[in-house]
PDB file of N, CA, C and O and ligand atoms in Angstrom:
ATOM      1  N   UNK A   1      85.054 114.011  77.216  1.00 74.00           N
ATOM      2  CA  UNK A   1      84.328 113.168  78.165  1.00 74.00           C
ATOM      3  C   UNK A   1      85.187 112.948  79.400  1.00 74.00           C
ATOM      4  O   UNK A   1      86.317 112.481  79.263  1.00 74.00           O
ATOM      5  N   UNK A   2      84.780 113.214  80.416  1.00 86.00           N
ATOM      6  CA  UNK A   2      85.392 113.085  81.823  1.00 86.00           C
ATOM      7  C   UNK A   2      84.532 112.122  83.088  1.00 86.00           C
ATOM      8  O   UNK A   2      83.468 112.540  83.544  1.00 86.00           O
ATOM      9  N   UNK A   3      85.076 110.962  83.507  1.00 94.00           N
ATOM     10  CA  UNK A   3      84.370 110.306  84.510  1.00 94.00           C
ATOM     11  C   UNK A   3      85.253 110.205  85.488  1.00 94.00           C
ATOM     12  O   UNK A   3      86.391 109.788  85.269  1.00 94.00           O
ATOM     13  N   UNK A   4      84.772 110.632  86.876  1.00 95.00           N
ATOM     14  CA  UNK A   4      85.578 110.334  87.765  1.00 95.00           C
ATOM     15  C   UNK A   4      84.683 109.275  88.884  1.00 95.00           C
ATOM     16  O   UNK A   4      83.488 109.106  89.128  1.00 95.00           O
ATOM     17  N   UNK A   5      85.852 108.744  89.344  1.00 95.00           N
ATOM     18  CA  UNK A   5      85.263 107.443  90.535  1.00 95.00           C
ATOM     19  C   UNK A   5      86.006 107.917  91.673  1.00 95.00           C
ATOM     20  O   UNK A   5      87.005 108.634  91.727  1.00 95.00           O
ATOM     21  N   UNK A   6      85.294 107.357  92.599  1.00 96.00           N
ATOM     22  CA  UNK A   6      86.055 107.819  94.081  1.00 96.00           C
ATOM     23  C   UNK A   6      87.327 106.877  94.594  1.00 96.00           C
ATOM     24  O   UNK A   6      87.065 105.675  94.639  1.00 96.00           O
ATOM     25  N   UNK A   7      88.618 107.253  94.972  1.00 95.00           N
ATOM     26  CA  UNK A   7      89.168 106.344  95.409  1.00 95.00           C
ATOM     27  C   UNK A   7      88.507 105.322  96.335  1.00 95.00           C
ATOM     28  O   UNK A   7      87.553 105.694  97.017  1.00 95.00           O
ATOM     29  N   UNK A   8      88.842 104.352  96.392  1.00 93.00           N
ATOM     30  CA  UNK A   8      88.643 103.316  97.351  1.00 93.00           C
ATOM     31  C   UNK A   8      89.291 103.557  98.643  1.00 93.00           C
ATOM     32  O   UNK A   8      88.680 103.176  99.641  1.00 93.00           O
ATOM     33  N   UNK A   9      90.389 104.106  98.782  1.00 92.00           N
ATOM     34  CA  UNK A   9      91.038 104.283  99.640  1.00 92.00           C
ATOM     35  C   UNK A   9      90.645 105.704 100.495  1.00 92.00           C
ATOM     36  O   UNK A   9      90.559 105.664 101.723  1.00 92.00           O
ATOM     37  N   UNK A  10      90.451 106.767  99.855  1.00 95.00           N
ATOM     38  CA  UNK A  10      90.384 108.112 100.712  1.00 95.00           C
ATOM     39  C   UNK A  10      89.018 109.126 100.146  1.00 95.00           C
ATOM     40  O   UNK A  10      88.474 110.151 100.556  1.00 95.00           O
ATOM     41  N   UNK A  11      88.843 108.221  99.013  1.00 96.00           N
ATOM     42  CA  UNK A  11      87.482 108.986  98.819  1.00 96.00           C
ATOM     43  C   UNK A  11      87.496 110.000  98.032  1.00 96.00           C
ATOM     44  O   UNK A  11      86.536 110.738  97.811  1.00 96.00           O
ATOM     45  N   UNK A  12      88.899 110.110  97.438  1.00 96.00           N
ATOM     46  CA  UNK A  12      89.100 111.093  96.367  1.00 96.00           C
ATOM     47  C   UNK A  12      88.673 111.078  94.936  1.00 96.00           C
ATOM     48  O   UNK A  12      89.120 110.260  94.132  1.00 96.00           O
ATOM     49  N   UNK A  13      88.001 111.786  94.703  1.00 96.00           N
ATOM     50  CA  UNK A  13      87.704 112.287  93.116  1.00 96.00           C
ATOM     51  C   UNK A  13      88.800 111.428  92.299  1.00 96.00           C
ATOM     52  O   UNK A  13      89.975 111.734  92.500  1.00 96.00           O
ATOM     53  N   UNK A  14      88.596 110.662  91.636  1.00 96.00           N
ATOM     54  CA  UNK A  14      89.648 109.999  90.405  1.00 96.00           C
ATOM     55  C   UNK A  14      89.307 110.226  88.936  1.00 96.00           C
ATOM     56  O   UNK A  14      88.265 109.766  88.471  1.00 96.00           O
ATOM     57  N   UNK A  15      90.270 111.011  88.110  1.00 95.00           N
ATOM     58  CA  UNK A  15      89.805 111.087  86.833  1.00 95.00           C
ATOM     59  C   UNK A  15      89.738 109.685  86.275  1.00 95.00           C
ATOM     60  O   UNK A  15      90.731 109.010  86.546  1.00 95.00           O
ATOM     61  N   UNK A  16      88.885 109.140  85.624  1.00 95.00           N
ATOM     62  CA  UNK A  16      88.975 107.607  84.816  1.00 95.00           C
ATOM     63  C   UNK A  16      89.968 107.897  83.496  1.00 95.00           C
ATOM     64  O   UNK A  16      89.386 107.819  82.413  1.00 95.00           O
ATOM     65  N   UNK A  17      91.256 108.189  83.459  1.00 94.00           N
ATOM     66  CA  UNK A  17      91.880 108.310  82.275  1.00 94.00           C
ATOM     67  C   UNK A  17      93.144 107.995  82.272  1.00 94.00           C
ATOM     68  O   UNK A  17      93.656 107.708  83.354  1.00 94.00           O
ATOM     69  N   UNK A  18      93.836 107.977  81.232  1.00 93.00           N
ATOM     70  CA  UNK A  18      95.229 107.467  81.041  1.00 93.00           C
ATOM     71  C   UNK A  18      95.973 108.931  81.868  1.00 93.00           C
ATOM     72  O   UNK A  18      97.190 109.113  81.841  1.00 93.00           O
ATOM     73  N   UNK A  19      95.373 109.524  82.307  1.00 91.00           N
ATOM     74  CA  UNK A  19      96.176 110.860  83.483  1.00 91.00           C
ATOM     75  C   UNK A  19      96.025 110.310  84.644  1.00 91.00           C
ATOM     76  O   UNK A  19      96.512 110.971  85.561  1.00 91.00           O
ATOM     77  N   UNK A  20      95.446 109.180  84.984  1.00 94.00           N
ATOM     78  CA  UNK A  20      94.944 108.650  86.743  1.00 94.00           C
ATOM     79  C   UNK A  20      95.831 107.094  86.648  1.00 94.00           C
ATOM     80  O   UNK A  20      95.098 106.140  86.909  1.00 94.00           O
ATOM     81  N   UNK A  21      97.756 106.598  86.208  1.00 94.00           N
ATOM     82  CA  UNK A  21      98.356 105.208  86.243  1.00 94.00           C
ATOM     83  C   UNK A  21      97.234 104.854  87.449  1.00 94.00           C
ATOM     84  O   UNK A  21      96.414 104.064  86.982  1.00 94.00           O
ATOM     85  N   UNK A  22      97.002 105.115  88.548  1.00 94.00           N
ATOM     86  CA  UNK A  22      96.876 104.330  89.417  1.00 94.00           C
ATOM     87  C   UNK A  22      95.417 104.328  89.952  1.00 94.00           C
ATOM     88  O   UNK A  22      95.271 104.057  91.143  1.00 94.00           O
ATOM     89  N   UNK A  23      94.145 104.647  89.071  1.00 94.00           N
ATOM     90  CA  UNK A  23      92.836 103.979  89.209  1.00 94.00           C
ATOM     91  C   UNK A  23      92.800 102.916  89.533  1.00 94.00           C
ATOM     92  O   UNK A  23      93.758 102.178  89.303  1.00 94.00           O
ATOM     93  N   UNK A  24      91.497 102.399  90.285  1.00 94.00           N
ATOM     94  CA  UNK A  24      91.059 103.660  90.682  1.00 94.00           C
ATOM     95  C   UNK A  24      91.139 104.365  91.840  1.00 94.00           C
ATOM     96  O   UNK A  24      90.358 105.208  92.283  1.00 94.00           O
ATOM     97  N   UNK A  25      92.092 103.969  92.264  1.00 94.00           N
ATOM     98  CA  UNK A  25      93.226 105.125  93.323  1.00 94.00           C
ATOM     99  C   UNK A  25      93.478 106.413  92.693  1.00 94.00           C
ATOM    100  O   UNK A  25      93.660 106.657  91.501  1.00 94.00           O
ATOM    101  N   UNK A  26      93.456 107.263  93.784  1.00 95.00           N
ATOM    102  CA  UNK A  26      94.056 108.716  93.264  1.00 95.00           C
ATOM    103  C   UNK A  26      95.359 108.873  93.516  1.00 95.00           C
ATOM    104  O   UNK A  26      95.776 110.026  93.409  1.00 95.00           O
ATOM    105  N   UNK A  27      96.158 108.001  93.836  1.00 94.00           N
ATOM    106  CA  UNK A  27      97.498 107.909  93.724  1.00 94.00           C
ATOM    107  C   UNK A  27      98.339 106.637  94.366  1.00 94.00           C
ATOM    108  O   UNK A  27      97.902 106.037  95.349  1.00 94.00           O
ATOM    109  N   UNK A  28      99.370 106.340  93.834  1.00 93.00           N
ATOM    110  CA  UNK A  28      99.797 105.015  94.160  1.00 93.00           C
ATOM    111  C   UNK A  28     100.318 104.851  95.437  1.00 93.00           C
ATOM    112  O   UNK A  28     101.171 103.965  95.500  1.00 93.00           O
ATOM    113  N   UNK A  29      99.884 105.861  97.246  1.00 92.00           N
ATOM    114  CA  UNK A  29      99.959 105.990  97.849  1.00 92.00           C
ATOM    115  C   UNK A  29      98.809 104.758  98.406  1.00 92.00           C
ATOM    116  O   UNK A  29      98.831 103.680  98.999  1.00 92.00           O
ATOM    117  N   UNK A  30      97.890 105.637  97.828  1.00 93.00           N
ATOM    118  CA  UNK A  30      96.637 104.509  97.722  1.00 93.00           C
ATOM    119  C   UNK A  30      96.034 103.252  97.687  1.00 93.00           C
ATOM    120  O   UNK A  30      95.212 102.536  98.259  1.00 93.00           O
ATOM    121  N   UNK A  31      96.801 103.311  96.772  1.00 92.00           N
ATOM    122  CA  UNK A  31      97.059 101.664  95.658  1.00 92.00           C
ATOM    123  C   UNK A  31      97.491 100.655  97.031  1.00 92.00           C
ATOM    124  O   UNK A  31      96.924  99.666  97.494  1.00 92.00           O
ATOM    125  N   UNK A  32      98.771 101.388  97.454  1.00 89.00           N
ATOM    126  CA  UNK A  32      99.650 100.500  98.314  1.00 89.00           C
ATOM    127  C   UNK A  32      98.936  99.885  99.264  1.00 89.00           C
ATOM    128  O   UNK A  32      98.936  98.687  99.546  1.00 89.00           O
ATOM    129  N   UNK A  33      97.998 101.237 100.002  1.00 88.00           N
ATOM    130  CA  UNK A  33      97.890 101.438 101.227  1.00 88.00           C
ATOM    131  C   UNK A  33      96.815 100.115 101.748  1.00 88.00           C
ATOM    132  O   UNK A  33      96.708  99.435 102.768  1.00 88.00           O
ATOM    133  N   UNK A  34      96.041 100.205 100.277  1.00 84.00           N
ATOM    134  CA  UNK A  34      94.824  99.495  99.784  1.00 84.00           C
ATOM    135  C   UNK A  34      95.176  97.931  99.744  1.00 84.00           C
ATOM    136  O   UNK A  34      94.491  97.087 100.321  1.00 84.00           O
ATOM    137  N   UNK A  35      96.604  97.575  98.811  1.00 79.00           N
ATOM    138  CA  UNK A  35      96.991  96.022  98.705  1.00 79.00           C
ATOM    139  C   UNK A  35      97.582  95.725  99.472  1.00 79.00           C
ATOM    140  O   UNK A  35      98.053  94.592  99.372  1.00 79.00           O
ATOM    141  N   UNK A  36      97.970  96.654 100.867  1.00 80.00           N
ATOM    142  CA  UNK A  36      98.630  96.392 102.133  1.00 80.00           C
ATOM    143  C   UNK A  36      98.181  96.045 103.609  1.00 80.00           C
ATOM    144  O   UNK A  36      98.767  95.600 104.596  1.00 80.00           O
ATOM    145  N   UNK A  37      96.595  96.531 103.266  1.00 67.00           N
ATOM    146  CA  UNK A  37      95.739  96.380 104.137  1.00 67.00           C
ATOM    147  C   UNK A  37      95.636  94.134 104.830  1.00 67.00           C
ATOM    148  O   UNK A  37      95.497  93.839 106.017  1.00 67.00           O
ATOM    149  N   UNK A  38      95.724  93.342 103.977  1.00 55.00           N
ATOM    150  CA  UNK A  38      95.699  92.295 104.412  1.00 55.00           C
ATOM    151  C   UNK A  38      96.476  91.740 104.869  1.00 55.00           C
ATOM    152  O   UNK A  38      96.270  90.578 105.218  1.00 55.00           O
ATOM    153  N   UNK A  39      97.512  92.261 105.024  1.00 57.00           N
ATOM    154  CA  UNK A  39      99.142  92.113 105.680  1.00 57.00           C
ATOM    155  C   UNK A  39      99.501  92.913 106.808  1.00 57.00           C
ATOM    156  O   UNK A  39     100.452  92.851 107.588  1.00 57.00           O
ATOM    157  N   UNK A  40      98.366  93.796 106.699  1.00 57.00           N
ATOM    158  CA  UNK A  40      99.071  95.221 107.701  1.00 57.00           C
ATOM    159  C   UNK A  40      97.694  95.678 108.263  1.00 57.00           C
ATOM    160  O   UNK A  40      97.869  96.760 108.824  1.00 57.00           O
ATOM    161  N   UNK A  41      96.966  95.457 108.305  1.00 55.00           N
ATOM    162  CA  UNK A  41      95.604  95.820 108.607  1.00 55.00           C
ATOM    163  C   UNK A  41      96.107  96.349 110.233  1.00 55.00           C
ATOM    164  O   UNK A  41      95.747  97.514 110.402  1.00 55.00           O
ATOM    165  N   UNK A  42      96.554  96.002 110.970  1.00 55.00           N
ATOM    166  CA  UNK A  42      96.635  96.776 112.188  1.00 55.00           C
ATOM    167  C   UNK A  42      96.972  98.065 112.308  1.00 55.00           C
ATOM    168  O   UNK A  42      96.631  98.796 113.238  1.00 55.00           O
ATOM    169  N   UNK A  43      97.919  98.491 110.993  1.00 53.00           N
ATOM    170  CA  UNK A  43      97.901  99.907 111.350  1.00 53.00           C
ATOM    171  C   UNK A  43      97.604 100.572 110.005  1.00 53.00           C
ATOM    172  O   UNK A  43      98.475 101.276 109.495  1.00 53.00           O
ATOM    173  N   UNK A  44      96.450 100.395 109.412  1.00 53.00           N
ATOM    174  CA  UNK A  44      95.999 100.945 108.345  1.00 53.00           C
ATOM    175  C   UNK A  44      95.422 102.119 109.084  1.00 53.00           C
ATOM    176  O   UNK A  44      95.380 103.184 108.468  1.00 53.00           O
ATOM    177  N   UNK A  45      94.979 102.078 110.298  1.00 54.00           N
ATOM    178  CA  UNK A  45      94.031 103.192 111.271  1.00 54.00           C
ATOM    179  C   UNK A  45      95.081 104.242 111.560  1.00 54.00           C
ATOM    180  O   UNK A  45      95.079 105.333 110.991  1.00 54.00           O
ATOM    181  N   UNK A  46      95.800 103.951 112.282  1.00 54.00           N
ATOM    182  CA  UNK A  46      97.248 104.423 112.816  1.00 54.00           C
ATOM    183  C   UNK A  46      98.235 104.982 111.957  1.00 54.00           C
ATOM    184  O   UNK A  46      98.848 105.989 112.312  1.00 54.00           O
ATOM    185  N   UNK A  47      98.462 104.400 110.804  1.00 55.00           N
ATOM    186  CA  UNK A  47      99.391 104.762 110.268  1.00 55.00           C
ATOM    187  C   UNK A  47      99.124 104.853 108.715  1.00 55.00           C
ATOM    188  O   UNK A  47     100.078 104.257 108.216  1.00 55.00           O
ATOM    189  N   UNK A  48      98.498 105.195 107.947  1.00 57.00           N
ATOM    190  CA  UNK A  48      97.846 105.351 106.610  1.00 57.00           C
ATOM    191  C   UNK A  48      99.064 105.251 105.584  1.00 57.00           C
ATOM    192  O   UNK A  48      99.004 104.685 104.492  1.00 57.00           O
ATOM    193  N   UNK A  49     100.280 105.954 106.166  1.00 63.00           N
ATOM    194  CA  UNK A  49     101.203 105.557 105.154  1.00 63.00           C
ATOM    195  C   UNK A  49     102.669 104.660 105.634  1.00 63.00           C
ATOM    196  O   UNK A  49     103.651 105.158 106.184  1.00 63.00           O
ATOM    197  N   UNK A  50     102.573 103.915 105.436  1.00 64.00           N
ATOM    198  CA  UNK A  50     103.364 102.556 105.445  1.00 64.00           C
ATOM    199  C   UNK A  50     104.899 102.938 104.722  1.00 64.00           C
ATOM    200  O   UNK A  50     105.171 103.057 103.527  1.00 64.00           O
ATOM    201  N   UNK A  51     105.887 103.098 106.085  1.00 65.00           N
ATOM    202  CA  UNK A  51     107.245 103.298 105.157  1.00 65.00           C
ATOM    203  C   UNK A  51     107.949 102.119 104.787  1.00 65.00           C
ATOM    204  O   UNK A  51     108.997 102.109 104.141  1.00 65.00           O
ATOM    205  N   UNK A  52     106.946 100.489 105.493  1.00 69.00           N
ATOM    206  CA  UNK A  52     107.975  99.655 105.017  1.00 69.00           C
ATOM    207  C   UNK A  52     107.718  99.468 103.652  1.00 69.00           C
ATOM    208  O   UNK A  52     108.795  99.089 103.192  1.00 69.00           O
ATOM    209  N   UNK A  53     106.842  99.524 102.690  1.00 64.00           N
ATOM    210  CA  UNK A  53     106.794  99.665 101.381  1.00 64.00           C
ATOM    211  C   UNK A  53     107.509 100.413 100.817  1.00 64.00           C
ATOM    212  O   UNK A  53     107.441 101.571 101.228  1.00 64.00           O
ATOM    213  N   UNK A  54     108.046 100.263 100.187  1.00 68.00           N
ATOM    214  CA  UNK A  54     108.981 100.568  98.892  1.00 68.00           C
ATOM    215  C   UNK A  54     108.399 100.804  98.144  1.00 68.00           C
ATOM    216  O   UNK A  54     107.766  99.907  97.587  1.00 68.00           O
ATOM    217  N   UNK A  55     108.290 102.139  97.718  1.00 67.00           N
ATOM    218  CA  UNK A  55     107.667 102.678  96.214  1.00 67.00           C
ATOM    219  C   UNK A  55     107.587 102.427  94.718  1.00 67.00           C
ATOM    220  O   UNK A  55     106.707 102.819  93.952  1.00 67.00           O
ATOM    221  N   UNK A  56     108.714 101.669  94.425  1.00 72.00           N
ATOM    222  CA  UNK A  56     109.373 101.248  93.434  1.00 72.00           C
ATOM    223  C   UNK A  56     108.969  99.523  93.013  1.00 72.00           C
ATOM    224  O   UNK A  56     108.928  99.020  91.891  1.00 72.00           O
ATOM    225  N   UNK A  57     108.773  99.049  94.008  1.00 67.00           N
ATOM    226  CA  UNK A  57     109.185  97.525  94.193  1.00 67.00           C
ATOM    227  C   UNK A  57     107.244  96.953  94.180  1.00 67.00           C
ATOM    228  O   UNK A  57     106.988  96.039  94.963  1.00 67.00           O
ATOM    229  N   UNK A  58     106.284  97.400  93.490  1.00 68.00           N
ATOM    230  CA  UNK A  58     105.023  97.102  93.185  1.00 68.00           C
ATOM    231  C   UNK A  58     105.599  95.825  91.903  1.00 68.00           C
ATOM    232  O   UNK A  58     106.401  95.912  90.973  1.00 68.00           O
ATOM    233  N   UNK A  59     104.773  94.735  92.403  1.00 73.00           N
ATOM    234  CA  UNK A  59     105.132  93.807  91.241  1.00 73.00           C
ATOM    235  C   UNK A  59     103.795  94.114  90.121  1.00 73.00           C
ATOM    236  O   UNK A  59     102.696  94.270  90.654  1.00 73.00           O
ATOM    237  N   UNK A  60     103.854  94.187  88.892  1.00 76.00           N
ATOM    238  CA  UNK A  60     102.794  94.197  88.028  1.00 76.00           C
ATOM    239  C   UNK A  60     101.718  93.263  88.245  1.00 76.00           C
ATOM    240  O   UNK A  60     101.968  92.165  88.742  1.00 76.00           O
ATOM    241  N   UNK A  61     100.750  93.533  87.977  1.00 76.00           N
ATOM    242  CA  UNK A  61      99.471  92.949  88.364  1.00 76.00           C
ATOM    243  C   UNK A  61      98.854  91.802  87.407  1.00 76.00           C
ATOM    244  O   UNK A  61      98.116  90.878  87.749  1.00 76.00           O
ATOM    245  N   UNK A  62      99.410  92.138  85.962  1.00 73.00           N
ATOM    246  CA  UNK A  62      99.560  91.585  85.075  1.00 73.00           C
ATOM    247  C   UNK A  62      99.899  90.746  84.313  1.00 73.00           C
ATOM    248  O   UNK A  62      99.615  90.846  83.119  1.00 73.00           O
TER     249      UNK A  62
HETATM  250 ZN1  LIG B 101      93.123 108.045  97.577  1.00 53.91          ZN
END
């Protein structure tokens, strides 16, 4: 069984499975870009990927 959802962010095909950590983002590029938008919204247009984020440093959601 295979379901995919579209990212929220770029519109990409997302497998729904323990192969997709970062649904329903297609990658934790995504994720970021997505929980960064209310802080950074000025250059979500401009600049899609954000180097002041730190890749590593996502606090759990949990
Ligand atoms: Zn995406």
């Amino acid at each position: 069984m295979s379901i995919t959802v579209p990212c929220p962010n770029c519109a990409a095909p997302v497998e729904w499975s323990e192969h997709s950590p970062w649904r329903p983002f297609c990658s934790e590029r995504c994720r970021l870009i997505d929980l960064g938008e209310w802080f950074n919204e000025n250059h979500r247009i401009s600049e899609p990927t954000d180097p002041g984020i730190p890749p590593q440093q996502t606090p759990p959601e949990h």
